[in-house]
């Protein structure tokens, strides 16, 4: 047995750069650019999904993408400097789509006949709801309420949640054509999916696996493991060029419009629509409008974003060779993320913010958990959002390329979540029951909600109160949120006292407080000696 046992390890051993160590500067800059390219998938997808439904044209879509990219850069920088200080990219959140669709379908907005005017007023309504809803996360974060609630977390309770942060995004991988019917609006979703263009997506997936895993020890240049460090840049460059050749050669000339949108490199209309130079600024769409129902529905997305980000922060800490963020640091990060959502509302990004799961997976794929890399990537986001044409050039990468990358990166995040089970007793039937049920329901319930929406044109919760429908449909459409409800509830009500050791609490308890482990100060202390003014509580 001794020969096959693998004792639990607090930190992963085969990562090369931790949160406070940095690769050489040229390597750091290229890694930062790789992070920037990766986050473009979601950044382009969400506005491409929502702006046409709001009544916007290609110019409006390009401007919203620029704004979302600019604010993502600001939020990433704020989070890396003053929030959790983990190497986590903060970008647009899919969790806000259902509340935003609820706002789009509001009868008062649908009555506006001019499409552009309807877009402007819808964007202002989304801004107002986002601004008010952000207050919930700001309060829960800076009041330490979320940190207090995190005392109910254990390795057993968090493992399914972190796993579902990755597994719950399985529809972003191989093909599921998601038709969203909302009121009178029918949308063929342009979520990035490999099967939409199998001739692009499948080779991308195979090349990514080959370059990152089978060629990682090959070093054309002695001091730089280029295949291990930059697999995404290599893969995207090859497949982007291949996609352009297919487009120029007329491979998609007689294919359906949806196929052309997904596969061609010239159908996004981003380069032609983007201005050469545009500096996003607060209230650029006009004064926000406020509605209590819209704001209440948006609060559900804020809660989902908070839960998903909590799981992502736990995964990021493990992939950055850091300790799990203590309650104080976690609350601080959630508070700053609330400020990020406030910035989303003020600038008008058309959605809210959350931690980018794909970029968390990239930490493990490249074996680099350096905070500096993410900080510089935030600079790339801000720079290319201002220089619109150049940013639009990179944003024109076909969605199936990103989808193939998601298959690898989301799966990696899910496996990091499951690795927390090593600190628990998985020979306990109690633990097996909680883990299995939370994983199964975390996938099954959101899938039911999605399929119900597909067949009926609305969620399972369908009353006369639109805000109530959007609230519950948002909560139960999130795998990580459902997983947290099930896992944490069962873990704190089933045989709690006699199962402390089985739950992994002896290992977990020292990370609850900032001074519970000496390494916390090294990883999470604020810069510029700010801990003197904001001491850990």
Coordinates of C-alpha atoms in Angstrom, one line a residue:
X1 CA 0.0 0.0 0.0
X2 CA 2.8 2.4 0.8
X3 CA 4.0 2.2 -2.9
X4 CA 0.6 3.3 -4.3
X5 CA -0.3 5.9 -1.6
X6 CA -0.3 9.6 -2.4
X7 CA -0.4 11.7 0.7
X8 CA -2.4 14.9 0.6
X9 CA -0.4 17.9 -0.5
X10 CA -1.3 21.5 0.4
X11 CA 0.3 22.9 -2.7
X12 CA 0.8 21.5 -6.2
X13 CA 4.4 20.5 -6.9
X14 CA 4.9 20.7 -10.6
X15 CA 4.1 24.4 -11.1
X16 CA 7.1 26.6 -11.9
X17 CA 6.0 30.1 -10.9
X18 CA 3.9 30.9 -7.9
X19 CA 1.9 34.0 -7.1
X20 CA 4.9 36.1 -6.0
X21 CA 7.5 34.7 -8.4
X22 CA 7.8 36.1 -12.0
X23 CA 9.1 34.7 -15.3
X24 CA 11.7 36.8 -17.2
X25 CA 10.2 40.0 -18.6
X26 CA 9.9 38.9 -22.3
X27 CA 8.2 35.7 -21.1
X28 CA 5.9 37.6 -18.8
X29 CA 4.8 40.0 -21.5
X30 CA 4.0 37.2 -24.0
X31 CA 2.1 35.3 -21.2
X32 CA 0.1 38.4 -20.4
X33 CA -0.8 38.8 -24.1
X34 CA -1.9 35.1 -24.1
X35 CA -4.2 35.8 -21.2
X36 CA -5.6 38.8 -23.0
X37 CA -6.3 36.8 -26.2
X38 CA -8.1 34.1 -24.2
X39 CA -10.5 36.4 -22.4
X40 CA -11.7 37.8 -25.8
X41 CA -13.9 34.8 -26.3
X42 CA -16.4 35.7 -23.6
X43 CA -15.9 39.4 -24.1
X44 CA -17.0 39.2 -27.7
X45 CA -19.7 36.5 -27.2
X46 CA -21.9 38.3 -24.6
X47 CA -22.3 41.6 -26.5
X48 CA -22.8 39.7 -29.8
X49 CA -25.6 37.8 -28.1
X50 CA -27.3 40.7 -26.4
X51 CA -26.8 43.9 -28.4
X52 CA -28.8 42.8 -31.5
X53 CA -31.7 41.8 -29.2
X54 CA -31.5 45.3 -27.6
X55 CA -31.9 46.9 -31.0
X56 CA -28.2 47.7 -31.5
X57 CA -26.3 47.6 -34.8
X58 CA -22.8 46.5 -35.6
X59 CA -21.4 49.9 -34.5
X60 CA -23.2 49.6 -31.1
X61 CA -21.8 46.0 -30.7
X62 CA -18.3 47.1 -31.4
X63 CA -18.6 49.9 -28.9
X64 CA -20.0 47.7 -26.2
X65 CA -17.2 45.2 -26.7
X66 CA -14.6 48.0 -26.4
X67 CA -16.3 49.2 -23.2
X68 CA -16.5 45.7 -21.7
X69 CA -12.8 45.1 -22.5
X70 CA -11.8 48.4 -21.0
X71 CA -13.7 47.8 -17.8
X72 CA -12.4 44.2 -17.6
X73 CA -8.9 45.6 -17.6
X74 CA -9.8 48.0 -14.8
X75 CA -11.5 45.3 -12.7
X76 CA -8.6 42.8 -13.2
X77 CA -6.1 45.4 -12.1
X78 CA -8.2 46.4 -9.1
X79 CA -8.6 42.8 -8.1
X80 CA -4.9 42.0 -8.4
X81 CA -3.9 45.0 -6.5
X82 CA -6.5 45.5 -3.8
X83 CA -8.9 42.5 -3.9
X84 CA -7.9 38.9 -3.3
X85 CA -4.5 39.7 -5.1
X86 CA -4.8 36.3 -6.8
X87 CA -3.8 36.0 -10.5
X88 CA -7.4 36.1 -11.6
X89 CA -8.7 37.9 -14.7
X90 CA -12.1 39.5 -14.1
X91 CA -14.3 39.7 -17.3
X92 CA -17.9 39.6 -18.5
X93 CA -20.3 37.2 -16.8
X94 CA -22.8 34.9 -18.4
X95 CA -24.8 34.9 -15.2
X96 CA -26.3 38.3 -16.1
X97 CA -27.9 37.1 -19.4
X98 CA -31.2 36.0 -18.0
X99 CA -32.0 39.2 -16.0
X100 CA -30.9 41.2 -19.0
X101 CA -33.2 39.3 -21.3
X102 CA -35.9 40.0 -18.8
X103 CA -35.2 43.8 -19.1
X104 CA -35.0 43.5 -22.9
X105 CA -38.5 42.0 -23.0
X106 CA -40.0 44.7 -20.9
X107 CA -43.1 45.9 -22.7
X108 CA -42.3 49.6 -22.1
X109 CA -39.0 49.1 -24.0
X110 CA -40.5 46.9 -26.7
X111 CA -42.9 49.7 -27.6
X112 CA -40.0 51.9 -28.8
X113 CA -40.1 51.6 -32.6
X114 CA -36.7 53.0 -33.5
X115 CA -34.1 50.1 -33.0
X116 CA -31.2 52.4 -32.0
X117 CA -33.3 54.4 -29.6
X118 CA -34.6 51.1 -28.1
X119 CA -31.0 50.0 -27.7
X120 CA -30.1 53.2 -25.9
X121 CA -33.0 53.0 -23.4
X122 CA -32.5 49.3 -22.9
X123 CA -28.8 49.9 -22.1
X124 CA -29.7 52.6 -19.6
X125 CA -32.2 50.2 -17.9
X126 CA -29.5 47.5 -17.7
X127 CA -27.1 50.1 -16.3
X128 CA -29.5 51.2 -13.6
X129 CA -30.3 47.7 -12.5
X130 CA -26.6 46.8 -12.5
X131 CA -25.7 49.8 -10.4
X132 CA -28.3 49.1 -7.7
X133 CA -27.5 45.3 -7.7
X134 CA -23.8 45.9 -7.3
X135 CA -24.6 47.4 -3.8
X136 CA -25.5 43.9 -2.6
X137 CA -22.1 42.5 -3.4
X138 CA -20.3 45.6 -2.1
X139 CA -22.1 45.3 1.2
X140 CA -21.7 41.5 1.6
X141 CA -18.0 41.9 0.8
X142 CA -16.8 44.9 2.7
X143 CA -19.0 44.1 5.7
X144 CA -17.3 40.7 6.0
X145 CA -20.7 39.0 5.8
X146 CA -19.5 36.8 3.0
X147 CA -16.4 35.9 5.0
X148 CA -18.6 35.0 8.0
X149 CA -20.7 32.8 5.7
X150 CA -17.6 31.1 4.4
X151 CA -17.0 29.6 7.8
X152 CA -19.6 27.0 6.7
X153 CA -17.3 25.9 3.9
X154 CA -15.2 22.9 4.1
X155 CA -13.0 21.0 1.6
X156 CA -15.9 18.6 1.1
X157 CA -18.4 21.3 0.5
X158 CA -16.2 23.4 -1.8
X159 CA -14.9 20.6 -4.0
X160 CA -18.2 20.1 -5.9
X161 CA -18.6 23.9 -6.2
X162 CA -15.2 24.4 -7.7
X163 CA -15.7 21.4 -10.0
X164 CA -19.0 22.7 -11.2
X165 CA -17.5 26.1 -11.9
X166 CA -15.7 24.3 -14.7
X167 CA -18.0 21.4 -15.5
X168 CA -21.1 23.7 -15.5
X169 CA -19.8 25.3 -18.7
X170 CA -19.8 22.1 -20.7
X171 CA -22.2 23.7 -23.2
X172 CA -19.5 26.1 -24.2
X173 CA -17.6 23.1 -25.6
X174 CA -19.0 20.6 -28.1
X175 CA -22.2 21.4 -29.8
X176 CA -25.5 22.3 -28.2
X177 CA -27.4 24.8 -30.3
X178 CA -29.1 26.7 -27.6
X179 CA -32.2 28.5 -28.9
X180 CA -33.4 31.0 -26.4
X181 CA -37.0 32.1 -26.8
X182 CA -37.9 35.0 -24.6
X183 CA -41.3 36.5 -25.1
X184 CA -41.5 37.2 -28.8
X185 CA -37.7 37.0 -29.2
X186 CA -36.1 33.9 -30.7
X187 CA -32.3 33.7 -30.7
X188 CA -29.9 31.2 -32.1
X189 CA -27.2 31.5 -29.6
X190 CA -23.7 32.2 -30.9
X191 CA -22.1 30.7 -27.9
X192 CA -18.7 29.3 -28.9
X193 CA -19.1 25.6 -29.6
X194 CA -16.6 23.3 -31.3
X195 CA -19.2 21.4 -33.3
X196 CA -20.5 24.5 -35.1
X197 CA -17.3 24.3 -37.3
X198 CA -15.9 20.9 -36.6
X199 CA -13.3 21.4 -39.3
X200 CA -11.9 24.3 -37.2
X201 CA -12.8 23.2 -33.7
X202 CA -11.6 19.6 -33.7
X203 CA -8.1 20.4 -35.1
X204 CA -7.8 23.2 -32.5
X205 CA -8.6 20.8 -29.7
X206 CA -6.1 18.2 -31.0
X207 CA -3.3 20.8 -31.6
X208 CA -3.9 22.3 -28.1
X209 CA -3.5 18.9 -26.4
X210 CA -0.5 17.9 -28.6
X211 CA 1.4 21.2 -28.1
X212 CA 0.7 21.6 -24.4
X213 CA 1.1 18.0 -23.3
X214 CA 3.2 16.0 -25.8
X215 CA 5.6 18.7 -26.9
X216 CA 6.0 20.5 -23.5
X217 CA 9.5 19.1 -23.0
X218 CA 10.7 20.0 -26.5
X219 CA 12.7 23.2 -26.3
X220 CA 13.8 24.7 -29.7
X221 CA 15.3 27.5 -27.6
X222 CA 17.2 26.2 -24.6
X223 CA 16.0 28.6 -22.0
X224 CA 12.4 29.0 -23.0
X225 CA 9.9 26.1 -23.0
X226 CA 7.7 27.7 -25.7
X227 CA 5.4 24.8 -26.2
X228 CA 4.6 24.6 -22.5
X229 CA 4.3 28.4 -21.9
X230 CA 2.5 29.5 -25.1
X231 CA 0.4 26.6 -26.3
X232 CA -2.7 28.8 -26.8
X233 CA -0.9 31.5 -28.8
X234 CA 0.7 28.8 -31.1
X235 CA -2.6 27.0 -31.5
X236 CA -4.7 30.2 -32.1
X237 CA -2.2 31.5 -34.7
X238 CA -2.2 28.3 -36.7
X239 CA -6.0 27.9 -36.6
X240 CA -6.8 31.5 -37.2
X241 CA -4.6 31.4 -40.3
X242 CA -6.3 28.2 -41.4
X243 CA -9.8 29.7 -40.8
X244 CA -8.8 32.7 -43.0
X245 CA -7.6 30.4 -45.8
X246 CA -11.0 28.6 -45.6
X247 CA -12.8 31.9 -45.7
X248 CA -10.8 33.3 -48.6
X249 CA -11.0 30.1 -50.5
X250 CA -14.8 30.1 -50.4
X251 CA -15.3 27.1 -48.2
X252 CA -18.3 28.7 -46.5
X253 CA -19.8 30.5 -49.5
X254 CA -22.9 28.3 -49.8
X255 CA -23.3 27.3 -46.1
X256 CA -26.1 28.5 -43.9
X257 CA -25.9 32.0 -42.4
X258 CA -25.4 30.6 -38.8
X259 CA -22.4 28.5 -40.0
X260 CA -20.9 31.5 -41.7
X261 CA -21.2 33.6 -38.6
X262 CA -19.4 31.0 -36.5
X263 CA -16.8 29.9 -39.0
X264 CA -15.8 32.8 -41.2
X265 CA -13.2 35.4 -40.1
X266 CA -15.0 38.3 -41.8
X267 CA -18.6 38.0 -40.6
X268 CA -18.4 39.5 -37.1
X269 CA -18.2 43.1 -38.7
X270 CA -16.0 44.1 -35.8
X271 CA -13.0 45.5 -37.7
X272 CA -15.1 47.6 -40.0
X273 CA -17.4 48.9 -37.2
X274 CA -14.7 49.7 -34.6
X275 CA -13.3 53.2 -34.5
X276 CA -9.6 53.7 -34.6
X277 CA -9.6 55.4 -31.3
X278 CA -12.3 55.5 -28.6
X279 CA -11.9 56.1 -24.9
X280 CA -14.9 54.6 -23.0
X281 CA -16.2 56.9 -20.2
X282 CA -18.9 56.7 -17.5
X283 CA -22.5 57.4 -18.6
X284 CA -21.6 57.3 -22.2
X285 CA -25.0 56.0 -23.1
X286 CA -26.8 58.7 -21.1
X287 CA -28.3 58.7 -17.6
X288 CA -29.2 55.3 -16.3
X289 CA -32.9 54.5 -15.6
X290 CA -34.0 52.7 -12.4
X291 CA -36.7 50.1 -11.9
X292 CA -37.1 48.1 -8.7
X293 CA -38.1 44.9 -10.5
X294 CA -35.1 45.1 -12.9
X295 CA -32.7 45.7 -10.0
X296 CA -34.2 42.8 -7.9
X297 CA -33.8 40.4 -10.8
X298 CA -30.2 41.6 -11.4
X299 CA -29.4 40.8 -7.7
X300 CA -29.8 37.1 -8.5
X301 CA -27.0 37.4 -11.1
X302 CA -24.8 39.2 -8.6
X303 CA -25.3 36.3 -6.1
X304 CA -24.5 33.8 -8.8
X305 CA -21.4 35.8 -9.9
X306 CA -20.3 35.9 -6.2
X307 CA -20.6 32.2 -5.8
X308 CA -18.9 31.3 -9.0
X309 CA -16.1 33.7 -8.3
X310 CA -15.6 32.2 -4.8
X311 CA -15.0 28.8 -6.4
X312 CA -12.7 30.4 -9.0
X313 CA -10.7 32.1 -6.3
X314 CA -10.2 28.8 -4.5
X315 CA -9.0 27.2 -7.8
X316 CA -6.7 30.1 -8.6
X317 CA -5.1 29.9 -5.2
X318 CA -4.2 26.3 -5.7
X319 CA -2.9 26.9 -9.2
X320 CA -0.8 29.8 -8.0
X321 CA 0.7 27.7 -5.2
X322 CA -0.9 30.0 -2.6
X323 CA -2.9 29.1 0.5
X324 CA -6.7 29.1 0.2
X325 CA -7.8 32.8 0.6
X326 CA -8.8 33.4 4.3
X327 CA -12.3 34.7 5.0
X328 CA -11.0 38.3 5.3
X329 CA -9.3 38.2 1.9
X330 CA -12.2 36.4 0.2
X331 CA -14.6 39.1 1.5
X332 CA -12.2 41.8 0.4
X333 CA -12.1 40.3 -3.1
X334 CA -15.9 40.0 -3.3
X335 CA -16.2 43.7 -2.2
X336 CA -13.9 44.9 -4.9
X337 CA -15.7 42.7 -7.4
X338 CA -18.9 44.5 -6.4
X339 CA -17.1 47.8 -7.2
X340 CA -16.3 46.2 -10.5
X341 CA -19.9 45.5 -11.2
X342 CA -20.7 49.1 -10.2
X343 CA -18.1 50.2 -12.9
X344 CA -19.9 47.9 -15.4
X345 CA -23.1 49.8 -14.6
X346 CA -21.5 53.2 -14.8
X347 CA -19.7 52.6 -18.1
X348 CA -22.5 50.5 -19.7
X349 CA -20.8 47.2 -20.5
X350 CA -24.2 45.5 -21.0
X351 CA -23.4 42.8 -18.4
X352 CA -21.7 42.3 -15.0
X353 CA -18.4 40.9 -14.0
X354 CA -17.0 37.6 -12.6
X355 CA -13.8 35.8 -12.6
X356 CA -12.8 34.4 -16.0
X357 CA -12.8 30.6 -15.5
X358 CA -10.8 30.0 -18.7
X359 CA -8.0 32.2 -17.5
X360 CA -7.9 30.3 -14.2
X361 CA -7.4 27.1 -16.3
X362 CA -4.6 28.8 -18.2
X363 CA -2.6 29.1 -15.0
X364 CA -2.4 25.3 -14.7
X365 CA -1.9 24.7 -18.4
X366 CA 1.2 27.0 -18.6
X367 CA 2.3 26.2 -15.0
X368 CA 2.6 29.9 -14.3
X369 CA 0.6 31.4 -11.4
X370 CA 2.4 34.8 -11.4
X371 CA 0.4 37.8 -10.3
X372 CA 2.5 40.1 -12.5
X373 CA 1.4 38.3 -15.7
X374 CA -2.3 39.0 -14.9
X375 CA -1.6 42.7 -14.1
X376 CA 0.2 43.2 -17.4
X377 CA -2.6 41.4 -19.2
X378 CA -5.0 44.1 -17.7
X379 CA -2.8 46.7 -19.4
X380 CA -3.3 44.9 -22.7
X381 CA -7.1 44.9 -22.2
X382 CA -7.1 48.7 -21.6
X383 CA -4.7 49.5 -24.4
X384 CA -6.5 47.5 -27.1
X385 CA -9.9 48.7 -26.0
X386 CA -8.9 52.2 -26.7
X387 CA -7.2 51.4 -30.0
X388 CA -10.4 50.0 -31.4
X389 CA -9.2 48.7 -34.8
X390 CA -6.4 46.7 -33.4
X391 CA -8.5 45.2 -30.6
X392 CA -11.2 44.3 -33.1
X393 CA -8.6 42.5 -35.2
X394 CA -7.9 40.0 -32.4
X395 CA -11.6 39.9 -31.5
X396 CA -12.4 38.5 -34.9
X397 CA -11.0 35.1 -34.1
X398 CA -13.8 32.6 -34.8
X399 CA -15.7 31.3 -31.8
X400 CA -15.1 27.6 -32.3
X401 CA -11.3 28.2 -31.7
X402 CA -12.1 29.5 -28.3
X403 CA -14.6 26.6 -27.7
X404 CA -11.9 24.0 -28.3
X405 CA -9.7 25.8 -25.8
X406 CA -12.5 25.8 -23.3
X407 CA -12.7 22.0 -23.5
X408 CA -9.2 21.8 -22.0
X409 CA -9.3 24.8 -19.6
X410 CA -12.8 24.3 -18.1
X411 CA -11.9 20.6 -17.5
X412 CA -8.7 21.6 -15.8
X413 CA -10.5 23.9 -13.4
X414 CA -13.0 21.1 -12.6
X415 CA -10.2 18.7 -11.8
X416 CA -8.6 21.3 -9.5
X417 CA -11.9 21.4 -7.6
X418 CA -12.0 17.6 -7.3
X419 CA -8.4 17.7 -5.9
X420 CA -9.7 19.2 -2.7
X421 CA -11.3 15.9 -1.9
X422 CA -7.8 14.6 -1.0
X423 CA -8.2 16.4 2.3
X424 CA -11.4 14.5 3.1
X425 CA -12.2 10.9 3.9
X426 CA -13.6 9.5 0.7
X427 CA -14.1 6.1 2.3
X428 CA -17.0 7.7 4.2
X429 CA -20.5 7.0 2.8
X430 CA -21.6 10.4 4.1
X431 CA -19.0 12.1 2.1
X432 CA -19.7 10.0 -1.0
X433 CA -23.4 10.8 -0.8
X434 CA -22.8 14.6 -0.4
X435 CA -20.2 14.8 -3.2
X436 CA -22.2 12.7 -5.7
X437 CA -25.6 14.3 -5.0
X438 CA -24.2 17.9 -5.3
X439 CA -22.4 17.1 -8.5
X440 CA -25.3 15.4 -10.1
X441 CA -27.9 18.0 -9.1
X442 CA -25.5 20.8 -9.9
X443 CA -25.5 19.6 -13.5
X444 CA -29.0 18.1 -13.7
X445 CA -31.1 21.0 -12.4
X446 CA -29.6 23.8 -14.6
X447 CA -29.8 21.4 -17.6
X448 CA -33.6 21.0 -16.9
X449 CA -34.0 24.8 -16.7
X450 CA -32.1 25.2 -20.0
X451 CA -34.1 22.5 -21.8
X452 CA -37.4 23.9 -20.4
X453 CA -36.5 27.3 -21.8
X454 CA -35.6 25.8 -25.1
X455 CA -39.0 24.0 -25.5
X456 CA -41.3 26.5 -23.8
X457 CA -39.8 29.9 -24.5
X458 CA -39.5 30.7 -20.8
X459 CA -38.0 29.2 -17.6
X460 CA -39.8 26.7 -15.4
X461 CA -40.6 29.6 -13.0
X462 CA -43.2 31.6 -15.0
X463 CA -45.5 33.8 -13.0
X464 CA -46.9 37.3 -13.7
X465 CA -44.0 38.8 -11.9
X466 CA -41.2 39.0 -14.4
X467 CA -38.5 40.0 -11.8
X468 CA -39.4 37.0 -9.7
X469 CA -39.2 34.7 -12.7
X470 CA -35.8 36.1 -13.7
X471 CA -34.5 35.8 -10.1
X472 CA -35.2 32.1 -9.6
X473 CA -34.4 31.1 -13.2
X474 CA -31.0 32.8 -12.8
X475 CA -30.3 31.1 -9.5
X476 CA -31.2 27.6 -10.6
X477 CA -29.6 27.9 -14.0
X478 CA -26.2 28.2 -12.4
X479 CA -24.5 24.8 -11.7
X480 CA -22.1 26.2 -9.1
X481 CA -24.9 27.9 -7.2
X482 CA -27.0 24.8 -7.1
X483 CA -23.9 22.8 -6.1
X484 CA -23.2 25.2 -3.3
X485 CA -26.7 25.1 -2.0
X486 CA -26.8 21.3 -1.9
X487 CA -23.2 20.6 -0.8
X488 CA -23.0 23.3 2.0
X489 CA -26.5 22.5 3.3
X490 CA -25.9 18.8 3.6
X491 CA -22.3 19.2 4.8
X492 CA -23.5 21.4 7.7
X493 CA -26.6 19.3 8.7
X494 CA -25.5 15.7 8.3
X495 CA -23.6 14.2 11.3
X496 CA -21.6 17.4 11.6
X497 CA -19.9 17.0 15.0
X498 CA -18.6 13.5 14.5
X499 CA -17.5 14.1 10.9
X500 CA -15.2 17.1 11.3
X501 CA -12.1 15.1 10.5
X502 CA -13.8 13.4 7.6
X503 CA -14.9 16.7 6.1
X504 CA -11.3 18.0 6.1
X505 CA -11.8 20.6 8.7
X506 CA -8.5 20.0 10.6
X507 CA -6.6 21.1 7.5
X508 CA -9.1 23.8 6.4
X509 CA -9.5 25.6 9.8
X510 CA -6.0 27.2 9.8
X511 CA -6.9 29.1 6.6
X512 CA -10.0 30.7 8.0
X513 CA -8.2 33.6 9.5
X514 CA -5.5 35.9 8.0
X515 CA -3.0 35.0 10.8
X516 CA -3.9 31.3 10.8
X517 CA -1.0 30.6 8.5
X518 CA 2.2 32.5 8.2
X519 CA 2.1 32.3 4.4
X520 CA -1.1 34.3 4.2
X521 CA 0.8 37.5 4.8
X522 CA 3.2 36.8 2.0
X523 CA 0.5 36.1 -0.5
X524 CA -2.3 38.5 0.4
X525 CA -0.9 41.6 2.1
X526 CA -2.0 44.8 0.4
X527 CA 0.6 46.8 -1.6
X528 CA 1.9 50.2 -0.7
X529 CA 1.9 49.3 3.0
X530 CA -1.9 49.7 3.0
X531 CA -2.4 47.1 5.6
X532 CA -1.5 49.8 8.2
X533 CA -4.8 51.5 7.3
X534 CA -6.8 48.4 6.5
X535 CA -5.6 45.7 9.0
X536 CA -7.0 42.2 8.6
X537 CA -9.9 41.4 10.8

